Amino acid sequence: MLSIYLGKMDEAIYYPPVYFDNQYEDEWITDKLSVAMIKDVDQSDVISARLIDSPVLGPISARELSGSVKTLILMAFDDTDKIFNASACGDNCVKWILKIGESKDLKINLRHIMDLGNEKFEASILNTGEMVHNMAEFVIIAGEYV
């Protein structure tokens, strides 16, 4: 289930890309979920754990991936119970955040009102304990905190 803490959260990893660069494991990069996220968000192809083909940058390592996709990979694979600042992600990451939240307990920090889309979803707002099921419900609560 996806759980969201809105506003400043001292214990959250504020800038996940730096944490990623120092913590990621090669297996994370070649997992089919990561391969799909990297293709979708960065339009890049994973060749191996240490080689990604970017249409803009050419051959790159995982350290040159976008901050958005690094944050998504951390959300999916980091098992340290860290909470990541999802405001480091663009709205093009929403479908992946929701997907990850469907498959595991995922706690994120949002410091802005992210556009969670027009589809129904389920998320717990940690600030209030309320459940939200769509963007309209989310905005009403989020507006109080961010």
Coordinates of C-alpha atoms in Angstrom, one line a residue:
M1 CA 0.0 0.0 0.0
L2 CA 1.1 3.5 -0.8
S3 CA 1.5 5.8 2.3
I4 CA 2.3 9.5 1.8
Y5 CA 3.6 12.0 4.3
L6 CA 2.9 15.5 3.1
G7 CA 5.3 18.4 3.8
K8 CA 8.7 18.6 5.3
M9 CA 9.8 15.3 6.9
D10 CA 13.2 15.4 8.6
E11 CA 13.8 11.6 8.5
A12 CA 13.1 11.4 4.7
I13 CA 15.9 11.1 2.3
Y14 CA 15.6 14.6 0.8
Y15 CA 17.7 14.0 -2.4
P16 CA 17.4 10.3 -3.3
P17 CA 19.8 10.4 -6.3
V18 CA 22.8 10.9 -4.1
Y19 CA 21.7 8.1 -1.8
F20 CA 21.2 5.9 -4.9
D21 CA 24.7 6.5 -6.2
N22 CA 26.1 5.2 -2.9
Q23 CA 23.7 2.3 -2.2
Y24 CA 22.3 0.7 -5.4
E25 CA 23.0 -2.8 -6.3
D26 CA 23.7 -4.1 -9.8
E27 CA 20.8 -6.5 -9.6
W28 CA 18.4 -3.6 -9.2
I29 CA 19.3 -2.2 -12.6
T30 CA 18.7 -5.4 -14.6
D31 CA 15.4 -6.3 -12.8
K32 CA 12.5 -6.2 -15.3
L33 CA 10.8 -3.5 -13.3
S34 CA 13.8 -1.2 -13.5
V35 CA 14.4 -2.0 -17.2
A36 CA 10.7 -0.9 -17.8
M37 CA 11.0 2.2 -15.7
I38 CA 14.3 3.3 -17.3
K39 CA 12.8 2.8 -20.7
D40 CA 9.7 4.7 -19.9
V41 CA 11.1 7.6 -17.8
D42 CA 14.6 8.1 -19.4
Q43 CA 13.9 6.5 -22.8
S44 CA 17.0 4.5 -22.3
D45 CA 17.8 0.8 -22.8
V46 CA 19.5 -1.3 -20.1
I47 CA 22.2 -3.4 -21.8
S48 CA 23.7 -4.7 -18.6
A49 CA 24.0 -3.7 -14.9
R50 CA 26.8 -1.3 -15.8
L51 CA 25.8 -0.2 -19.3
I52 CA 22.7 1.8 -20.3
D53 CA 22.2 3.2 -23.8
S54 CA 20.7 6.7 -23.6
P55 CA 19.5 8.3 -26.8
V56 CA 20.7 11.7 -25.5
L57 CA 23.9 10.9 -23.6
G58 CA 25.0 7.7 -25.4
P59 CA 26.5 4.9 -23.2
I60 CA 26.0 5.7 -19.5
S61 CA 26.3 3.9 -16.1
A62 CA 23.4 3.8 -13.6
R63 CA 25.0 6.8 -11.9
E64 CA 24.0 9.0 -15.0
L65 CA 20.3 8.0 -14.9
S66 CA 17.8 10.7 -14.1
G67 CA 17.1 11.6 -10.5
S68 CA 13.5 10.5 -11.1
V69 CA 14.3 7.0 -12.2
K70 CA 16.9 6.6 -9.4
T71 CA 14.2 7.5 -6.9
L72 CA 11.8 5.0 -8.4
I73 CA 14.4 2.3 -8.3
L74 CA 15.1 3.0 -4.6
M75 CA 11.4 2.9 -3.9
A76 CA 11.1 -0.5 -5.5
F77 CA 14.3 -2.2 -4.2
D78 CA 15.8 -0.5 -1.2
D79 CA 14.8 -2.6 1.8
T80 CA 16.1 -0.3 4.6
D81 CA 12.7 1.2 5.4
K82 CA 14.0 4.6 4.3
I83 CA 11.4 7.1 3.2
F84 CA 12.3 8.9 -0.1
N85 CA 11.3 12.4 -1.1
A86 CA 9.1 11.6 -4.1
S87 CA 9.1 15.3 -5.0
A88 CA 12.4 14.5 -6.7
C89 CA 10.3 12.7 -9.3
G90 CA 8.3 14.3 -12.1
D91 CA 4.7 13.5 -12.8
N92 CA 5.8 11.0 -15.4
C93 CA 6.8 8.8 -12.5
V94 CA 3.3 8.6 -10.9
K95 CA 2.2 5.4 -12.6
W96 CA 5.3 3.7 -11.4
I97 CA 4.9 5.0 -7.8
L98 CA 1.3 3.7 -7.8
K99 CA 2.5 0.4 -9.2
I100 CA 5.2 -0.1 -6.6
G101 CA 2.7 0.8 -3.9
E102 CA 0.4 -1.9 -5.2
S103 CA 3.1 -4.6 -4.7
K104 CA 4.6 -3.5 -1.4
D105 CA 4.2 -1.2 1.6
L106 CA 5.7 2.0 0.2
K107 CA 6.1 5.2 2.3
I108 CA 7.0 8.4 0.5
N109 CA 7.4 12.0 1.3
L110 CA 5.8 14.6 -1.0
R111 CA 6.6 18.3 -0.6
H112 CA 4.3 19.4 -3.4
I113 CA 0.9 18.4 -4.8
M114 CA 1.9 15.7 -7.3
D115 CA -0.6 15.0 -10.0
L116 CA -1.6 11.4 -9.2
G117 CA -3.8 11.3 -12.3
N118 CA -7.4 10.7 -13.2
E119 CA -7.6 7.0 -12.3
K120 CA -8.7 5.6 -9.0
F121 CA -5.9 4.7 -6.6
E122 CA -5.6 4.0 -2.9
A123 CA -3.2 5.8 -0.6
S124 CA -3.0 6.5 3.1
I125 CA -2.1 10.0 4.2
L126 CA 0.3 9.6 7.1
N127 CA -0.3 13.1 8.4
T128 CA -4.0 12.4 9.1
G129 CA -4.5 8.7 8.8
E130 CA -7.1 9.3 6.1
M131 CA -7.4 7.1 2.9
V132 CA -7.7 8.8 -0.5
H133 CA -9.0 7.2 -3.6
N134 CA -8.7 9.9 -6.3
M135 CA -7.0 13.1 -7.1
A136 CA -9.8 15.3 -5.7
E137 CA -9.6 13.7 -2.3
F138 CA -5.8 13.9 -2.3
V139 CA -5.8 17.7 -3.2
I140 CA -8.2 18.6 -0.4
I141 CA -5.8 17.1 2.2
A142 CA -2.5 17.9 0.5
G143 CA -3.5 21.6 0.3
E144 CA -3.3 21.8 4.1
Y145 CA 0.3 20.5 4.3
V146 CA 2.2 21.6 1.1

